[in-house]
């Protein structure tokens, strides 16, 4: 789908509610040039149609290394099918060189009738905490 010449991007749709919770991972981080952030994703089908997540597209901003875009099939090796009311949760991670950045993007879904739509992943901030307290970020919802 994405990356195919001549193909238009799928339309935006509000059928999926996406919540993101980022957390700074102190253990695997190696300051000053390697900061690991784990993000927890919850995808809830709040629409009336069953749909399968088949593609992801991320925009990642690192205050030190700059911007990059990452895309690929499914999420963490899965292409979940969500019926109305279903929830899919997973976590993944991002490594930044800088002490802060942000991520945002889209998931691409295909309904049973073959129609395709994009669900926005809300922008969320990635920041190294200033103290030794909990490193949990706020839940971000679309």
PDB file of C-alpha atoms in Angstrom:
ATOM      1  CA  UNK A   1       0.000   0.000   0.000  1.00  0.00           C
ATOM      2  CA  UNK A   2       2.344   2.726   1.191  1.00  0.00           C
ATOM      3  CA  UNK A   3       5.238   3.308  -1.115  1.00  0.00           C
ATOM      4  CA  UNK A   4       3.349   2.055  -4.181  1.00  0.00           C
ATOM      5  CA  UNK A   5       3.653   4.581  -7.050  1.00  0.00           C
ATOM      6  CA  UNK A   6       0.377   6.161  -8.094  1.00  0.00           C
ATOM      7  CA  UNK A   7      -1.506   5.025  -4.991  1.00  0.00           C
ATOM      8  CA  UNK A   8      -3.304   7.625  -2.927  1.00  0.00           C
ATOM      9  CA  UNK A   9      -3.015   7.403   0.841  1.00  0.00           C
ATOM     10  CA  UNK A  10      -6.071   5.971   2.576  1.00  0.00           C
ATOM     11  CA  UNK A  11      -8.598   8.406   4.021  1.00  0.00           C
ATOM     12  CA  UNK A  12      -8.515   9.386   7.684  1.00  0.00           C
ATOM     13  CA  UNK A  13     -11.095   7.711   9.866  1.00  0.00           C
ATOM     14  CA  UNK A  14     -12.124   7.937  13.502  1.00  0.00           C
ATOM     15  CA  UNK A  15     -13.074   4.266  13.867  1.00  0.00           C
ATOM     16  CA  UNK A  16     -10.057   3.525  16.076  1.00  0.00           C
ATOM     17  CA  UNK A  17      -9.182   5.176  19.392  1.00  0.00           C
ATOM     18  CA  UNK A  18      -5.438   5.077  19.970  1.00  0.00           C
ATOM     19  CA  UNK A  19      -3.870   5.737  23.372  1.00  0.00           C
ATOM     20  CA  UNK A  20      -0.103   5.978  23.909  1.00  0.00           C
ATOM     21  CA  UNK A  21       1.871   5.932  27.165  1.00  0.00           C
ATOM     22  CA  UNK A  22       5.629   6.587  26.824  1.00  0.00           C
ATOM     23  CA  UNK A  23       8.126   5.598  29.545  1.00  0.00           C
ATOM     24  CA  UNK A  24      11.855   6.352  29.786  1.00  0.00           C
ATOM     25  CA  UNK A  25      13.773   3.078  30.227  1.00  0.00           C
ATOM     26  CA  UNK A  26      16.721   3.840  32.524  1.00  0.00           C
ATOM     27  CA  UNK A  27      18.172   0.322  32.485  1.00  0.00           C
ATOM     28  CA  UNK A  28      19.016  -0.039  28.789  1.00  0.00           C
ATOM     29  CA  UNK A  29      19.751   3.680  28.298  1.00  0.00           C
ATOM     30  CA  UNK A  30      23.402   4.723  28.094  1.00  0.00           C
ATOM     31  CA  UNK A  31      23.563   8.503  28.548  1.00  0.00           C
ATOM     32  CA  UNK A  32      24.615  10.824  27.133  1.00  0.00           C
ATOM     33  CA  UNK A  33      24.072   9.433  23.607  1.00  0.00           C
ATOM     34  CA  UNK A  34      21.597   6.574  23.979  1.00  0.00           C
ATOM     35  CA  UNK A  35      18.196   7.117  25.536  1.00  0.00           C
ATOM     36  CA  UNK A  36      15.666   4.293  25.322  1.00  0.00           C
ATOM     37  CA  UNK A  37      11.942   4.971  25.523  1.00  0.00           C
ATOM     38  CA  UNK A  38       9.289   2.269  25.724  1.00  0.00           C
ATOM     39  CA  UNK A  39       5.821   3.171  24.500  1.00  0.00           C
ATOM     40  CA  UNK A  40       2.642   1.293  25.325  1.00  0.00           C
ATOM     41  CA  UNK A  41      -0.087   1.393  22.678  1.00  0.00           C
ATOM     42  CA  UNK A  42      -3.787   0.643  23.090  1.00  0.00           C
ATOM     43  CA  UNK A  43      -5.925   0.453  19.941  1.00  0.00           C
ATOM     44  CA  UNK A  44      -9.681   0.283  20.478  1.00  0.00           C
ATOM     45  CA  UNK A  45     -12.189  -0.244  17.669  1.00  0.00           C
ATOM     46  CA  UNK A  46     -14.956   2.243  18.487  1.00  0.00           C
ATOM     47  CA  UNK A  47     -16.573   1.974  15.049  1.00  0.00           C
ATOM     48  CA  UNK A  48     -19.074  -0.409  13.568  1.00  0.00           C
ATOM     49  CA  UNK A  49     -16.807  -2.368  11.201  1.00  0.00           C
ATOM     50  CA  UNK A  50     -14.216  -5.094  11.678  1.00  0.00           C
ATOM     51  CA  UNK A  51     -10.798  -3.961  10.414  1.00  0.00           C
ATOM     52  CA  UNK A  52      -7.271  -5.355  10.210  1.00  0.00           C
ATOM     53  CA  UNK A  53      -4.179  -3.278  10.944  1.00  0.00           C
ATOM     54  CA  UNK A  54      -1.792  -3.964   8.068  1.00  0.00           C
ATOM     55  CA  UNK A  55       0.688  -1.057   7.940  1.00  0.00           C
ATOM     56  CA  UNK A  56       2.325   1.463  10.265  1.00  0.00           C
ATOM     57  CA  UNK A  57       3.996   4.783   9.531  1.00  0.00           C
ATOM     58  CA  UNK A  58       5.967   6.627  12.223  1.00  0.00           C
ATOM     59  CA  UNK A  59       7.524  10.100  12.200  1.00  0.00           C
ATOM     60  CA  UNK A  60      10.259  10.265  14.832  1.00  0.00           C
ATOM     61  CA  UNK A  61      11.944  13.492  15.915  1.00  0.00           C
ATOM     62  CA  UNK A  62      15.206  13.330  17.888  1.00  0.00           C
ATOM     63  CA  UNK A  63      16.482  16.729  19.097  1.00  0.00           C
ATOM     64  CA  UNK A  64      20.068  15.622  18.453  1.00  0.00           C
ATOM     65  CA  UNK A  65      19.880  13.224  15.487  1.00  0.00           C
ATOM     66  CA  UNK A  66      17.040  14.907  13.579  1.00  0.00           C
ATOM     67  CA  UNK A  67      13.992  13.413  11.906  1.00  0.00           C
ATOM     68  CA  UNK A  68      13.330   9.991  10.458  1.00  0.00           C
ATOM     69  CA  UNK A  69      10.333   8.100   9.152  1.00  0.00           C
ATOM     70  CA  UNK A  70       9.794   4.404   9.717  1.00  0.00           C
ATOM     71  CA  UNK A  71       7.141   2.260   8.091  1.00  0.00           C
ATOM     72  CA  UNK A  72       6.385  -1.390   7.678  1.00  0.00           C
ATOM     73  CA  UNK A  73       3.865  -4.184   7.890  1.00  0.00           C
ATOM     74  CA  UNK A  74       1.762  -4.602  11.019  1.00  0.00           C
ATOM     75  CA  UNK A  75       3.000  -3.985  14.550  1.00  0.00           C
ATOM     76  CA  UNK A  76       5.614  -6.090  16.387  1.00  0.00           C
ATOM     77  CA  UNK A  77       5.129  -8.966  13.962  1.00  0.00           C
ATOM     78  CA  UNK A  78       1.334  -8.936  14.133  1.00  0.00           C
ATOM     79  CA  UNK A  79      -1.517  -7.722  11.925  1.00  0.00           C
ATOM     80  CA  UNK A  80      -4.372  -7.718  14.446  1.00  0.00           C
ATOM     81  CA  UNK A  81      -8.016  -7.914  13.375  1.00  0.00           C
ATOM     82  CA  UNK A  82     -10.289  -5.787  15.563  1.00  0.00           C
ATOM     83  CA  UNK A  83     -14.047  -6.328  15.591  1.00  0.00           C
ATOM     84  CA  UNK A  84     -16.228  -3.520  16.991  1.00  0.00           C
ATOM     85  CA  UNK A  85     -15.392  -3.132  20.691  1.00  0.00           C
ATOM     86  CA  UNK A  86     -12.127  -5.108  20.448  1.00  0.00           C
ATOM     87  CA  UNK A  87      -8.872  -3.812  21.923  1.00  0.00           C
ATOM     88  CA  UNK A  88      -5.303  -4.606  20.887  1.00  0.00           C
ATOM     89  CA  UNK A  89      -2.398  -3.633  23.137  1.00  0.00           C
ATOM     90  CA  UNK A  90       1.325  -3.891  22.519  1.00  0.00           C
ATOM     91  CA  UNK A  91       4.552  -2.142  23.403  1.00  0.00           C
ATOM     92  CA  UNK A  92       7.671  -1.267  21.507  1.00  0.00           C
ATOM     93  CA  UNK A  93      10.608   1.087  21.941  1.00  0.00           C
ATOM     94  CA  UNK A  94      12.539   3.929  20.372  1.00  0.00           C
ATOM     95  CA  UNK A  95      16.182   4.897  20.893  1.00  0.00           C
ATOM     96  CA  UNK A  96      17.108   8.590  20.754  1.00  0.00           C
ATOM     97  CA  UNK A  97      20.530  10.214  20.820  1.00  0.00           C
ATOM     98  CA  UNK A  98      19.138  13.439  22.267  1.00  0.00           C
ATOM     99  CA  UNK A  99      17.472  13.831  25.657  1.00  0.00           C
ATOM    100  CA  UNK A 100      14.113  14.536  24.062  1.00  0.00           C
ATOM    101  CA  UNK A 101      12.031  14.124  20.967  1.00  0.00           C
ATOM    102  CA  UNK A 102       8.576  13.066  19.891  1.00  0.00           C
ATOM    103  CA  UNK A 103       6.754  10.495  17.792  1.00  0.00           C
ATOM    104  CA  UNK A 104       3.509  10.448  15.831  1.00  0.00           C
ATOM    105  CA  UNK A 105       2.120   8.621  12.853  1.00  0.00           C
ATOM    106  CA  UNK A 106      -0.650   6.517  11.338  1.00  0.00           C
ATOM    107  CA  UNK A 107      -1.880   2.965  11.280  1.00  0.00           C
ATOM    108  CA  UNK A 108      -3.435   1.726   8.056  1.00  0.00           C
ATOM    109  CA  UNK A 109      -6.457  -0.569   8.378  1.00  0.00           C
ATOM    110  CA  UNK A 110      -8.451  -2.646   5.893  1.00  0.00           C
ATOM    111  CA  UNK A 111     -12.141  -3.344   6.469  1.00  0.00           C
ATOM    112  CA  UNK A 112     -13.792  -6.625   5.485  1.00  0.00           C
ATOM    113  CA  UNK A 113     -15.224  -4.917   2.369  1.00  0.00           C
ATOM    114  CA  UNK A 114     -11.671  -4.077   1.224  1.00  0.00           C
ATOM    115  CA  UNK A 115     -11.852  -0.341   1.918  1.00  0.00           C
ATOM    116  CA  UNK A 116      -8.775   1.146   3.554  1.00  0.00           C
ATOM    117  CA  UNK A 117      -8.442   3.938   6.120  1.00  0.00           C
ATOM    118  CA  UNK A 118      -5.784   5.598   8.266  1.00  0.00           C
ATOM    119  CA  UNK A 119      -6.044   6.016  12.026  1.00  0.00           C
ATOM    120  CA  UNK A 120      -3.813   8.765  13.452  1.00  0.00           C
ATOM    121  CA  UNK A 121      -1.363   7.945  16.234  1.00  0.00           C
ATOM    122  CA  UNK A 122      -1.312  11.073  18.411  1.00  0.00           C
ATOM    123  CA  UNK A 123       1.970  12.897  18.882  1.00  0.00           C
ATOM    124  CA  UNK A 124       3.664  12.023  22.159  1.00  0.00           C
ATOM    125  CA  UNK A 125       6.733  13.507  23.794  1.00  0.00           C
ATOM    126  CA  UNK A 126       9.846  11.539  24.716  1.00  0.00           C
ATOM    127  CA  UNK A 127      11.837  13.267  27.466  1.00  0.00           C
ATOM    128  CA  UNK A 128      14.552  12.070  29.821  1.00  0.00           C
ATOM    129  CA  UNK A 129      13.281  12.823  33.349  1.00  0.00           C
ATOM    130  CA  UNK A 130      15.221  15.350  35.430  1.00  0.00           C
ATOM    131  CA  UNK A 131      15.015  13.351  38.667  1.00  0.00           C
ATOM    132  CA  UNK A 132      15.096   9.763  39.825  1.00  0.00           C
ATOM    133  CA  UNK A 133      11.329   9.553  40.276  1.00  0.00           C
ATOM    134  CA  UNK A 134       8.983   7.566  38.071  1.00  0.00           C
ATOM    135  CA  UNK A 135       9.728   8.046  34.387  1.00  0.00           C
ATOM    136  CA  UNK A 136       6.198   7.461  33.177  1.00  0.00           C
ATOM    137  CA  UNK A 137       4.743   9.920  30.702  1.00  0.00           C
ATOM    138  CA  UNK A 138       1.085  10.913  30.474  1.00  0.00           C
ATOM    139  CA  UNK A 139      -1.409   8.851  28.505  1.00  0.00           C
ATOM    140  CA  UNK A 140      -1.950  10.492  25.103  1.00  0.00           C
ATOM    141  CA  UNK A 141      -5.226   9.855  23.269  1.00  0.00           C
ATOM    142  CA  UNK A 142      -6.440  10.390  19.740  1.00  0.00           C
TER     143      UNK A 142
END
